[in-house]
């Protein structure tokens, strides 16, 4: 019955590697997001997708590539990992429509550690 | 773009006392202001939100007030309990041409609330 789920929960990898984080929501939402929470707990949006289409693309290095195979899934692939990519990555989802904005529901987070 | 400042960064209160966290935003067009609570190692969870057409909203021990003229909003927690200890984030959302496809939240830096029993 989990609303927004992410895998893996923890990811430890070396600099230069490529890794992916998966996100799924079963809330029937049209919009999904990726956020990065750094070591100082600051939360910043990276991307949003609506019905598989990219909507928000903040100033994120192009080593980060989101992919949405369907509206219930939004994955994040990171190439050539750097030390500064170490953070907790949260997926979120929300309804969409002109009557919004709507509450965003967050996943449990993926703690990425780059060594 | 929108910028949200949040104060204080840490707040310690005695159990049963009230706690107030304040945020200011820069874009006068912002129209949605949620507050999230994040316990250690957990996900952020919405505790209350307010829209720009409302000045105050209350839900049991939690209330939020909005002053559009001054561009600030505040979270008030009364009768604090140890389980209120967490990091609290305010956020703001500004309407855009893409708003029907979702909303961009700009978060404050967070406030660590410690409730001492």
Coordinates of C-alpha atoms in Angstrom, one line a residue:
Chain A
X1 CA 0.0 0.0 0.0
X2 CA 3.0 2.3 -0.3
X3 CA 2.1 5.5 -2.1
X4 CA 5.5 6.6 -3.5
X5 CA 8.3 4.1 -3.4
X6 CA 12.0 4.4 -4.4
X7 CA 14.8 1.8 -4.9
X8 CA 17.4 1.5 -3.7
X9 CA 17.2 3.0 -0.3
X10 CA 21.0 3.3 0.0
X11 CA 23.5 3.5 -2.8
X12 CA 27.3 3.6 -2.3
X13 CA 29.5 3.9 -5.3
X14 CA 32.8 5.2 -6.6
X15 CA 33.5 8.3 -8.5
X16 CA 33.0 7.9 -12.3
X17 CA 30.4 5.2 -12.0
X18 CA 26.9 5.4 -13.5
X19 CA 23.9 4.6 -11.3
X20 CA 20.1 4.7 -11.5
X21 CA 17.4 5.3 -8.9
X22 CA 13.9 4.1 -9.6
X23 CA 10.6 5.7 -8.4
X24 CA 7.0 4.4 -8.6
X25 CA 3.8 5.9 -7.4
X26 CA 0.4 4.2 -7.1
X27 CA -1.6 7.3 -6.3
X28 CA -2.8 7.8 -9.9
X29 CA -1.0 11.2 -10.0
X30 CA 0.0 12.8 -13.3
X31 CA 3.0 14.6 -12.1
X32 CA 6.3 13.3 -10.6
X33 CA 9.3 15.2 -9.3
X34 CA 12.9 14.6 -8.3
X35 CA 14.4 16.6 -5.4
X36 CA 17.9 16.7 -4.1
X37 CA 18.5 17.1 -0.3
X38 CA 22.1 18.0 0.4
X39 CA 24.1 17.5 3.6
X40 CA 22.7 20.7 5.1
X41 CA 19.2 19.4 4.6
X42 CA 18.4 21.9 1.8
X43 CA 15.7 20.6 -0.5
X44 CA 15.9 21.7 -4.2
X45 CA 13.8 20.6 -7.1
X46 CA 15.7 19.0 -10.0
X47 CA 13.0 17.8 -12.5
X48 CA 9.3 17.3 -12.9
X49 CA 7.4 15.2 -15.4
X50 CA 3.7 15.3 -16.3
X51 CA 2.3 12.3 -18.2
X52 CA 5.8 11.3 -19.3
X53 CA 6.7 14.8 -20.5
X54 CA 9.5 16.9 -19.0
X55 CA 8.0 20.1 -17.5
X56 CA 10.6 21.4 -15.0
X57 CA 14.3 21.1 -15.7
X58 CA 16.3 23.1 -13.2
X59 CA 20.0 23.9 -13.7
X60 CA 21.1 20.4 -13.2
X61 CA 24.3 19.0 -14.9
X62 CA 23.4 17.0 -18.0
X63 CA 25.0 14.0 -16.3
X64 CA 21.6 13.6 -14.7
X65 CA 19.0 12.2 -17.0
X66 CA 15.4 11.5 -15.9
X67 CA 13.3 9.0 -17.7
X68 CA 9.6 8.4 -17.4
X69 CA 8.4 5.2 -19.1
X70 CA 4.8 5.9 -17.9
X71 CA 3.1 8.3 -15.6
X72 CA 3.5 6.0 -12.6
X73 CA 7.3 5.8 -12.9
X74 CA 10.1 8.3 -13.0
X75 CA 13.7 7.1 -12.9
X76 CA 16.9 9.1 -12.4
X77 CA 20.1 8.0 -14.1
X78 CA 23.3 9.7 -13.2
X79 CA 26.5 9.4 -15.3
X80 CA 30.1 9.9 -14.2
X81 CA 29.2 10.3 -10.5
X82 CA 31.1 13.0 -8.6
X83 CA 31.7 13.5 -4.9
X84 CA 29.3 16.4 -4.9
X85 CA 26.5 14.2 -6.0
X86 CA 26.4 12.6 -2.6
X87 CA 23.0 13.5 -1.2
X88 CA 19.5 12.1 -0.5
X89 CA 17.4 12.1 -3.6
X90 CA 13.6 12.2 -3.1
X91 CA 11.0 11.4 -5.6
X92 CA 7.6 13.0 -5.2
X93 CA 4.2 13.0 -7.0
X94 CA 1.1 15.2 -7.1
X95 CA -2.1 15.7 -9.0
X96 CA -2.1 18.3 -11.7
X97 CA -4.6 20.7 -13.1
X98 CA -5.7 24.3 -13.1
X99 CA -7.4 23.9 -9.7
X100 CA -4.0 23.3 -8.1
X101 CA -1.4 23.6 -6.8
X102 CA -1.7 20.2 -5.1
X103 CA 0.1 18.5 -2.3
X104 CA 3.3 16.7 -3.2
X105 CA 3.8 13.3 -1.7
X106 CA 7.4 12.3 -1.1
X107 CA 9.0 8.9 -1.4
X108 CA 11.3 7.5 1.3
X109 CA 14.5 8.8 -0.3
X110 CA 17.6 7.3 -1.7
X111 CA 20.9 8.1 0.1
X112 CA 23.6 8.2 -2.5
X113 CA 27.2 8.2 -1.2
X114 CA 30.0 8.7 -3.8
X115 CA 33.5 7.7 -2.6
Chain B
X1 CA 12.9 33.4 -9.4
X2 CA 11.3 32.8 -6.0
X3 CA 13.5 32.9 -2.9
X4 CA 12.3 31.7 0.5
X5 CA 14.0 32.5 3.8
X6 CA 13.2 30.7 7.0
X7 CA 14.0 31.5 10.6
X8 CA 15.1 30.4 13.0
X9 CA 17.4 27.6 11.9
X10 CA 17.1 25.9 15.3
X11 CA 14.4 26.2 17.9
X12 CA 14.4 24.6 21.4
X13 CA 11.2 24.7 23.5
X14 CA 9.9 23.1 26.6
X15 CA 7.2 20.6 26.2
X16 CA 3.8 22.3 26.4
X17 CA 5.2 25.6 25.1
X18 CA 4.4 27.1 21.7
X19 CA 6.8 27.2 18.7
X20 CA 6.7 29.7 15.9
X21 CA 8.7 29.4 12.6
X22 CA 8.7 32.3 10.2
X23 CA 9.3 32.4 6.4
X24 CA 9.5 35.2 3.9
X25 CA 9.2 34.9 0.2
X26 CA 10.2 37.2 -2.6
X27 CA 7.7 36.7 -5.5
X28 CA 4.4 38.5 -4.8
X29 CA 2.7 36.2 -7.3
X30 CA 3.3 33.1 -5.2
X31 CA 0.0 31.6 -4.2
X32 CA 0.6 28.3 -2.3
X33 CA 2.5 27.8 0.9
X34 CA 2.9 24.3 2.3
X35 CA 4.7 23.3 5.5
X36 CA 6.5 19.9 5.6
X37 CA 7.8 18.0 8.6
X38 CA 10.8 15.7 8.2
X39 CA 11.7 13.4 11.0
X40 CA 15.3 12.0 11.1
X41 CA 15.9 9.7 8.2
X42 CA 12.3 10.0 7.0
X43 CA 10.6 11.6 4.1
X44 CA 9.1 15.1 4.2
X45 CA 5.4 15.0 5.0
X46 CA 2.9 17.8 4.5
X47 CA 1.4 19.0 7.8
X48 CA -0.5 22.0 6.7
X49 CA -0.8 24.3 3.7
X50 CA -2.4 27.7 2.9
X51 CA -3.4 29.4 -0.3
X52 CA -3.0 33.1 -1.0
X53 CA -6.8 33.8 -0.8
X54 CA -6.8 32.8 2.9
X55 CA -5.1 34.6 5.8
X56 CA -5.1 31.8 8.4
X57 CA -5.7 28.1 8.6
X58 CA -5.8 25.9 11.7
X59 CA -5.6 22.1 12.2
X60 CA -5.7 21.1 15.8
X61 CA -2.4 22.2 17.4
X62 CA -1.0 23.6 14.1
X63 CA -1.8 26.9 12.5
X64 CA -0.4 28.8 9.6
X65 CA -0.8 32.6 9.0
X66 CA -0.1 34.4 5.8
X67 CA 0.6 38.1 5.3
X68 CA 0.6 38.8 1.6
X69 CA 1.5 42.5 2.0
X70 CA 4.6 41.7 3.9
X71 CA 5.2 38.5 2.0
X72 CA 5.7 36.3 5.0
X73 CA 4.0 33.3 6.5
X74 CA 4.4 31.6 9.8
X75 CA 3.8 28.1 11.4
X76 CA 2.5 28.0 14.9
X77 CA 2.5 24.9 17.0
X78 CA 0.8 25.0 20.4
X79 CA 1.2 22.6 23.3
X80 CA 4.3 21.1 21.8
X81 CA 5.1 17.5 22.5
X82 CA 8.4 15.5 22.1
X83 CA 7.0 13.9 19.0
X84 CA 6.9 17.3 17.4
X85 CA 10.7 17.3 17.3
X86 CA 11.8 17.3 13.6
X87 CA 13.0 19.5 10.8
X88 CA 10.2 21.8 9.5
X89 CA 10.4 23.2 6.0
X90 CA 8.3 26.0 4.5
X91 CA 7.9 26.3 0.8
X92 CA 6.3 28.6 -1.8
X93 CA 4.9 28.0 -5.2
X94 CA 4.5 30.6 -8.0
X95 CA 1.9 30.2 -10.7
X96 CA 3.4 29.8 -14.2
X97 CA 2.2 29.0 -17.7
X98 CA 2.9 25.3 -16.9
X99 CA 1.0 25.2 -13.6
X100 CA -1.7 22.9 -14.9
X101 CA 1.1 20.3 -15.2
X102 CA 2.3 20.5 -11.6
X103 CA 3.9 23.1 -9.4
X104 CA 7.4 24.0 -8.5
X105 CA 8.1 24.3 -4.8
X106 CA 10.9 26.5 -3.5
X107 CA 11.8 25.4 0.0
X108 CA 13.2 27.4 2.9
X109 CA 16.4 26.1 4.5
X110 CA 14.6 24.3 7.3
X111 CA 14.2 24.7 11.1
X112 CA 15.3 22.0 13.6
X113 CA 12.7 22.0 16.3
X114 CA 13.6 20.3 19.6
X115 CA 11.0 19.8 22.2
X116 CA 12.5 19.1 25.6
X117 CA 10.5 17.0 28.1

